[in-house]
Coordinates of N, CA and C in Angstrom, one line a residue:
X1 N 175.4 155.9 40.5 CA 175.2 154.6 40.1 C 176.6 154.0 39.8
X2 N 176.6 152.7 40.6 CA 178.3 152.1 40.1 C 178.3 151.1 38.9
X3 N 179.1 151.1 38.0 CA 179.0 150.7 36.6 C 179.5 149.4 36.8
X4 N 179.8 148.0 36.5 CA 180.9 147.2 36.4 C 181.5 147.2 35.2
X5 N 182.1 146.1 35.1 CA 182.9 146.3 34.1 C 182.2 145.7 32.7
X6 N 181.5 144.6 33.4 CA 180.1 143.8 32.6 C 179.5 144.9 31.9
X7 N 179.2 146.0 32.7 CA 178.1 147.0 31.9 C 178.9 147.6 31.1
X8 N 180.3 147.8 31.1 CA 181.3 148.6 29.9 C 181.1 147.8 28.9
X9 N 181.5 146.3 28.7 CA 181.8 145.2 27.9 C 180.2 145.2 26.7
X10 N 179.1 145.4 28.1 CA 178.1 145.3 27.3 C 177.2 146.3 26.8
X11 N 177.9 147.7 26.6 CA 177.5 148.5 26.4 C 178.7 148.9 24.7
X12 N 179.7 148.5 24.8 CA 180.6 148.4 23.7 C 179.9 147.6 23.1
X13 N 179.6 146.1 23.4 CA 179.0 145.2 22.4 C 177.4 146.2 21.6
X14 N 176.8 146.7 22.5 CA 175.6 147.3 22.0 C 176.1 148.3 21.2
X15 N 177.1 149.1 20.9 CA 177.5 150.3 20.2 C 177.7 149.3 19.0
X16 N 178.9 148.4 19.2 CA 179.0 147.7 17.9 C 177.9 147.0 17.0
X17 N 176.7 146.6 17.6 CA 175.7 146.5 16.8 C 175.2 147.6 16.0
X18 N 174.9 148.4 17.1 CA 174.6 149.9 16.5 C 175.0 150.5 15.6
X19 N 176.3 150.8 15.4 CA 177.3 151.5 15.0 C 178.2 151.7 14.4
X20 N 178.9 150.1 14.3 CA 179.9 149.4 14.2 C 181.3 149.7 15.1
X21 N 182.5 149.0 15.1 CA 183.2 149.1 15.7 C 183.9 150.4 16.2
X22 N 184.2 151.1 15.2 CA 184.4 152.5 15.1 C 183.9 153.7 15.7
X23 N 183.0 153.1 16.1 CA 182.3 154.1 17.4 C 182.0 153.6 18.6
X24 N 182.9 152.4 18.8 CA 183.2 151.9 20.3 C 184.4 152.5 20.8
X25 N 184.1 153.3 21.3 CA 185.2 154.5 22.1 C 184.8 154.8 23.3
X26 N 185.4 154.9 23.8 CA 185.6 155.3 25.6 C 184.4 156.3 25.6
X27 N 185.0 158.1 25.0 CA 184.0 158.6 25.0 C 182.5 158.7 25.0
X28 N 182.4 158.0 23.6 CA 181.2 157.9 23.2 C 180.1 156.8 24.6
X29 N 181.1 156.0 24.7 CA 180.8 155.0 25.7 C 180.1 155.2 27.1
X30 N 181.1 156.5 27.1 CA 180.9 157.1 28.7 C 179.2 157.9 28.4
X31 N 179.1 158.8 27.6 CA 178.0 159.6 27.6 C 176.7 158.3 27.8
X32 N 177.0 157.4 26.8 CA 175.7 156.8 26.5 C 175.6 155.9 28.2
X33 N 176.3 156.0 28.8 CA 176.1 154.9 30.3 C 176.1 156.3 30.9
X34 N 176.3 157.4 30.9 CA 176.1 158.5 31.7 C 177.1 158.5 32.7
X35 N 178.2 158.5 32.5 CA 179.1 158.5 33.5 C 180.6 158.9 32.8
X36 N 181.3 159.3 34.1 CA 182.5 160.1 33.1 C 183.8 158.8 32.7
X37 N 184.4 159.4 32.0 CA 185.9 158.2 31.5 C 186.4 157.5 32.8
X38 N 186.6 158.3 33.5 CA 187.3 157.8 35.0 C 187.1 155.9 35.1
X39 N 185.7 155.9 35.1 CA 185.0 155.0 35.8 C 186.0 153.6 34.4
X40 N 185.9 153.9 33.0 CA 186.1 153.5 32.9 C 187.5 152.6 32.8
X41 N 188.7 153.8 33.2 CA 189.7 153.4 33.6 C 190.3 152.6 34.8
X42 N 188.8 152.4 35.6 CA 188.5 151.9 36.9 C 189.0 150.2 36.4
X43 N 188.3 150.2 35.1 CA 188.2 148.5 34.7 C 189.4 148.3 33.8
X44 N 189.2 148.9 32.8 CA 190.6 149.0 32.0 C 191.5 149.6 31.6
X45 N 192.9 148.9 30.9 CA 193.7 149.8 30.8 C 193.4 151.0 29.3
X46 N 192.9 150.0 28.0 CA 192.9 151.1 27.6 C 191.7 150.5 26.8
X47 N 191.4 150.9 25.1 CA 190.3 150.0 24.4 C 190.6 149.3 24.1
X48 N 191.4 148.8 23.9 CA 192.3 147.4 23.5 C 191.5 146.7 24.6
X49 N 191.6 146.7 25.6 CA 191.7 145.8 26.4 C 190.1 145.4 26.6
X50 N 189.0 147.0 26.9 CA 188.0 146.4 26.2 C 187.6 145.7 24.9
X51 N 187.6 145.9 24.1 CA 187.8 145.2 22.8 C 188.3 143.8 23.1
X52 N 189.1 143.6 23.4 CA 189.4 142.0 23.7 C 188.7 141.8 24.9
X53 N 188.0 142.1 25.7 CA 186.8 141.9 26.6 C 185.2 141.6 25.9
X54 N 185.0 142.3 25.1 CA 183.7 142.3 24.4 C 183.6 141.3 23.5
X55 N 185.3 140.7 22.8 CA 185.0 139.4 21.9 C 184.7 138.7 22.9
X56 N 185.7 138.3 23.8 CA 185.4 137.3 24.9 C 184.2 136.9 25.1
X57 N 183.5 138.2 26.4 CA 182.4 137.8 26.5 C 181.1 137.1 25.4
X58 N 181.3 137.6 23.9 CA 180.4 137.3 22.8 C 180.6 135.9 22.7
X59 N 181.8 135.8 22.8 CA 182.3 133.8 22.3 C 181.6 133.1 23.6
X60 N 181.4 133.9 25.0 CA 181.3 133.3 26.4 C 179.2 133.0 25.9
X61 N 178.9 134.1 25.8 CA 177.6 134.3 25.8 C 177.1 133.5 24.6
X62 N 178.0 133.8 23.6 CA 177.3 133.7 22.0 C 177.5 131.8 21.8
X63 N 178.6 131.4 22.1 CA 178.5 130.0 21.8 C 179.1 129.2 23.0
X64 N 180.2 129.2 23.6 CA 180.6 128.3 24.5 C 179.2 127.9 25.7
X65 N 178.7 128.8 26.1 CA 177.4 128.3 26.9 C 176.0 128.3 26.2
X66 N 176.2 128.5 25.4 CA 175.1 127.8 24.4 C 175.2 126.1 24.2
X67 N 176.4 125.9 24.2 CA 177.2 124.4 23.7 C 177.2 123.9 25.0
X68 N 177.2 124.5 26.6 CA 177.5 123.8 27.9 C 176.1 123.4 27.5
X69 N 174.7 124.4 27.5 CA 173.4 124.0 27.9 C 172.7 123.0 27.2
X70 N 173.3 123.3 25.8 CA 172.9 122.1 25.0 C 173.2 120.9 25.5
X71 N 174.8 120.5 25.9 CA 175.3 119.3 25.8 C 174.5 118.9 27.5
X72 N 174.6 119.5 28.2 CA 173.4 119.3 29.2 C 172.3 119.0 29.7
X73 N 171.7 119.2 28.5 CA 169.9 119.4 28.4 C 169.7 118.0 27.2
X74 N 168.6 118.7 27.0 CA 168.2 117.7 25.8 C 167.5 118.4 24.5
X75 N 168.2 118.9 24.0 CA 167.9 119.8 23.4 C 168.4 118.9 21.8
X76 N 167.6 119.1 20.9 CA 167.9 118.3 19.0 C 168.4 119.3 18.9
X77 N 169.2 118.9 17.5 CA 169.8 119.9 16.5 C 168.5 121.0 16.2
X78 N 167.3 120.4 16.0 CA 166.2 121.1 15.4 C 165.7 122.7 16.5
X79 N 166.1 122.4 17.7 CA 165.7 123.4 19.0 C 166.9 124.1 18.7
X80 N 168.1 123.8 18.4 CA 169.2 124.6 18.5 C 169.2 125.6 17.4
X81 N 168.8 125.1 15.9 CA 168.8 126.1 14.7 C 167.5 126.8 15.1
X82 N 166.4 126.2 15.7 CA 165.3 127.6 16.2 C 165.9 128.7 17.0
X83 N 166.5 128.1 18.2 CA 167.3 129.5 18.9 C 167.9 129.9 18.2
X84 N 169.0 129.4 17.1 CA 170.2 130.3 16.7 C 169.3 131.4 15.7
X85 N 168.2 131.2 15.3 CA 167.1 132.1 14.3 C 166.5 133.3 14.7
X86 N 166.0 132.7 16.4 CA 164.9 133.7 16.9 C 165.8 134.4 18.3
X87 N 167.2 134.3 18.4 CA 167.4 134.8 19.6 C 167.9 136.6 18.8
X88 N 167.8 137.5 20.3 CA 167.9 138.7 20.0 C 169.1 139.5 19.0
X89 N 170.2 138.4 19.1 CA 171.5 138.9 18.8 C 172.4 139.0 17.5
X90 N 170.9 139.0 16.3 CA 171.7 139.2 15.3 C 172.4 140.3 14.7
X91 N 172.3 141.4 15.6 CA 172.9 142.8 15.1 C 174.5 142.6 15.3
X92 N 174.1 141.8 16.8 CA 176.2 141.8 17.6 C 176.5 140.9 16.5
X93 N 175.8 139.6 15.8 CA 177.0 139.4 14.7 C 177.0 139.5 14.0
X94 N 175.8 140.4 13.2 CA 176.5 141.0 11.6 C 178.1 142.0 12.4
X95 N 177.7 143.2 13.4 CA 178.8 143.9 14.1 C 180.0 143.3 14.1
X96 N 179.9 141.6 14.8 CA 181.3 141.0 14.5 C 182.1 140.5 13.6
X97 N 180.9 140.1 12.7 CA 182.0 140.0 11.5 C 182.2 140.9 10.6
X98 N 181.8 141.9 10.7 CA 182.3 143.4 9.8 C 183.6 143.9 10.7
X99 N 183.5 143.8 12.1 CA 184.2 144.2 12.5 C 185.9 143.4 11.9
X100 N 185.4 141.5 12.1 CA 186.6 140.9 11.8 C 187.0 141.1 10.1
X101 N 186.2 142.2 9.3 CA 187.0 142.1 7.7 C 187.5 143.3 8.3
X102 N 187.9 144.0 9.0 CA 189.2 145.2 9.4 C 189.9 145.1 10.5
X103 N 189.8 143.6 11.3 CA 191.1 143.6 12.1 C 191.3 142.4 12.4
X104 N 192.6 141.8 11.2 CA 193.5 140.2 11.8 C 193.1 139.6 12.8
X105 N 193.0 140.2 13.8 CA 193.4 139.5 15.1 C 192.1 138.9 15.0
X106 N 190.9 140.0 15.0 CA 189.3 139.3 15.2 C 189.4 138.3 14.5
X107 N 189.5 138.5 13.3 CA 189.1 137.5 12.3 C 189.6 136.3 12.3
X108 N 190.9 136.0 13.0 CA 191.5 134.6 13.2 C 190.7 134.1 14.3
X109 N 190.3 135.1 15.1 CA 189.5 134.7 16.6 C 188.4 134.4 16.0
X110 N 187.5 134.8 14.8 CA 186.0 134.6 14.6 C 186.0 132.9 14.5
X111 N 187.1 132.6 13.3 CA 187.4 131.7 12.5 C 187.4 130.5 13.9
X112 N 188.0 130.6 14.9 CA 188.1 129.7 16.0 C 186.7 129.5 16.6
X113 N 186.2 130.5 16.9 CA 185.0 130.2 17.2 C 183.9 129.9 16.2
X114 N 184.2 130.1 15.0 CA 183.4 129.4 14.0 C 183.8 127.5 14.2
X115 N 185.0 127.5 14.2 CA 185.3 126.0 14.1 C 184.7 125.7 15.2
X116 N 184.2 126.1 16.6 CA 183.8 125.5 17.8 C 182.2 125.1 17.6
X117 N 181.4 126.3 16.7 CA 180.2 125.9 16.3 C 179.7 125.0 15.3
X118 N 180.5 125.2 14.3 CA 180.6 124.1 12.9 C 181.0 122.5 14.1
X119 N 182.1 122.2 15.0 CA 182.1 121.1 15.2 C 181.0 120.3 16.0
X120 N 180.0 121.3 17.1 CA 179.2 121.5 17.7 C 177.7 120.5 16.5
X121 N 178.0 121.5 16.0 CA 177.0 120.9 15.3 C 177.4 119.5 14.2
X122 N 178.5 119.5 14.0 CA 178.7 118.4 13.4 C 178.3 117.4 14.7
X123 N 178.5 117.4 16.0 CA 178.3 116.2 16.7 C 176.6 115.7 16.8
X124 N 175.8 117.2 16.7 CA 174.4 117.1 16.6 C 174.2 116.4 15.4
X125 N 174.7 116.7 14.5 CA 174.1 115.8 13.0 C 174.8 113.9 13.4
X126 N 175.8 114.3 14.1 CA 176.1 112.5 14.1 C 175.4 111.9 14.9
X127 N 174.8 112.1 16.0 CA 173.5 111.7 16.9 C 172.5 111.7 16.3
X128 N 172.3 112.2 15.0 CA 171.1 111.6 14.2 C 171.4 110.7 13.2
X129 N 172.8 110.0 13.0 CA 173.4 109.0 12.6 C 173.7 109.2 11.7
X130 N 174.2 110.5 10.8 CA 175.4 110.7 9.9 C 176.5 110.2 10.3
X131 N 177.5 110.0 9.4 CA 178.9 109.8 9.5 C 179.7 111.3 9.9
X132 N 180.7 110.6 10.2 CA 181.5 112.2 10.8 C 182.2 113.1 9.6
X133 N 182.3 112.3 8.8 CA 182.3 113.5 7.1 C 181.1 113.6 6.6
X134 N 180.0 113.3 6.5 CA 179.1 113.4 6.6 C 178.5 114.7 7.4
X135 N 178.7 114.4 9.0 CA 178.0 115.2 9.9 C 179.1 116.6 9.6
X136 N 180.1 116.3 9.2 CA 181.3 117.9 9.2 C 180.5 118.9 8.0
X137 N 180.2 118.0 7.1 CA 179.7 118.8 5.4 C 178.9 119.3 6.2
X138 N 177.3 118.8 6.5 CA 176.2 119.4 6.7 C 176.3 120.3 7.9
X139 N 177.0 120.5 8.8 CA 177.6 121.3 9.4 C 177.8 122.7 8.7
X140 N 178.8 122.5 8.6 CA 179.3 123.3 7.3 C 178.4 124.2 6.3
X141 N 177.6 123.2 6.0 CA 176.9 123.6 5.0 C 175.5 124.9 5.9
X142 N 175.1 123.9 7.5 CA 174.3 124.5 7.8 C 175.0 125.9 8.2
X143 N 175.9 126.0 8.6 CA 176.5 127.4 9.3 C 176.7 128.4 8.4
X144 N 177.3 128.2 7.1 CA 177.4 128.8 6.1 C 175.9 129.6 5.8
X145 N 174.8 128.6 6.2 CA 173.4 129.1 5.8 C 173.3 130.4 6.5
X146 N 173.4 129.8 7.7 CA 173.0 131.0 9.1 C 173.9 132.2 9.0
X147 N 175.0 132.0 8.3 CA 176.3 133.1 7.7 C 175.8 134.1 6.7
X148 N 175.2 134.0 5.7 CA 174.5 134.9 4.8 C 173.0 134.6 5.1
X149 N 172.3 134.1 5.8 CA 171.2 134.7 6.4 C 171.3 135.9 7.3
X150 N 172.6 135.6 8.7 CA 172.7 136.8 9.4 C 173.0 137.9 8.6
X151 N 173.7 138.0 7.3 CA 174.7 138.9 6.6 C 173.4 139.9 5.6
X152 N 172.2 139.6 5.9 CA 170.8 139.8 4.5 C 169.6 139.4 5.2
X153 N 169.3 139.3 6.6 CA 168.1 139.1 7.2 C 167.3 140.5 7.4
X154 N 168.0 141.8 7.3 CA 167.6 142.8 7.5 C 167.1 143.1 5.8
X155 N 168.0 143.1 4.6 CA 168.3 143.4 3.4 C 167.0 142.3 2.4
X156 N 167.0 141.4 3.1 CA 166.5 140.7 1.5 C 165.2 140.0 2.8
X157 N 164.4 140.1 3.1 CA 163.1 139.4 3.8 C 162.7 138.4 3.3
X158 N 163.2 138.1 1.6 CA 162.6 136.9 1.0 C 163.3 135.6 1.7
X159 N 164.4 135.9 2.3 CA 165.6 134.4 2.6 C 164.4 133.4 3.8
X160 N 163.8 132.5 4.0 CA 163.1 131.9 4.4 C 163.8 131.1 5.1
X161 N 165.1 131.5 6.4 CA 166.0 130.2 7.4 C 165.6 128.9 7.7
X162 N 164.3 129.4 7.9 CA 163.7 128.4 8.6 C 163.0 127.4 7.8
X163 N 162.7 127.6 6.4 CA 162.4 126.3 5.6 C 164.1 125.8 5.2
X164 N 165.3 126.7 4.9 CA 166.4 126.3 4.7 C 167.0 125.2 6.1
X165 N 166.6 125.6 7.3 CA 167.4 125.1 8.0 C 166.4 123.5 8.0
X166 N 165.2 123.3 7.6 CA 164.1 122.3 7.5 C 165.1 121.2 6.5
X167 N 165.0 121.8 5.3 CA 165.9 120.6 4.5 C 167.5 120.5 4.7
X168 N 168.0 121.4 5.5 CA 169.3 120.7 6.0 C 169.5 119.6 6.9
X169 N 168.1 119.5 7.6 CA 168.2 118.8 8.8 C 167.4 117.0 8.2
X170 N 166.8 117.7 7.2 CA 166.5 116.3 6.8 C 167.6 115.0 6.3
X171 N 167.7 113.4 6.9 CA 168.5 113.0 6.6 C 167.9 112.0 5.2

């Protein structure tokens, strides 16, 4: 079977849910796709280089085309906080932000791509005719929500998002 590099990237991202960062290793990597290191040196040069491949892709997958389909489609603020609730991928980011409280580099990267979703959504609240300090707070306010929901969705079952994200949205 030939691997791409996609299946490395996204087989790292699955360990990191799993596992956390620390057990995204080549090794480990190789057994679970069943195939030897080789292959993976086929794509990169070292983990580094995966590692900054697997943020990538998460920022590609996780928000920037989320934000093309939205701004595309017709999709409310209210469709957007249902996906960001019910889609599969809350494990990759509790993963990524534990990963970014032990390495600088992520964590300035998270922070960027947090501003891309916080502004995102600030533009959704101004299309329901907030002001733009206005639409930045509840932004803010909403992402923060989704922030310690992702952080305690597994831990505390009482947190209820979805009536939280109900009175955020109300203007």
């Amino acid at each position: 079977m030939q691997l791409t590099r996609e299946d490395w990237v996204k087989a790292g991202i699955h360990k990191l849910a799993k596992s956390g960062i620390h057990e995204v290793r080549v090794e480990v990597l190789a057994k679970a796709l069943r195939i030897s290191k080789g292959s993976f040196y086929h794509y990169f040069r070292d983990r580094k280089e995966l590692l900054d491949s697997m943020l990538d892709y998460w920022e590609d997958h996780a928000t920037k085309r989320i934000i093309e389909n939205v701004e595309q489609g017709t999709f409310s603020l209210e469709q957007l906080l249902h996906l960001s609730i019910n889609n599969g991928d809350k494990q990759i980011e509790t993963g990524i932000y534990a990963w970014a409280k032990h390495d600088p580099v992520v964590a300035s990267r998270l922070v960027d791509i947090e501003e891309q979703r916080i502004h995102f959504l600030s533009v959704l609240y101004q299309k329901r005719g907030l002001t733009l300090p206005e639409a930045a707070d509840r932004a803010r306010l909403t992402y923060l929500t989704y922030v310690g929901w992702i952080s305690r969705f597994e831990s505390n079952p009482n947190f209820d998002i979805g009536k939280m994200f109900e009175i955020l949205v109300k203007l």
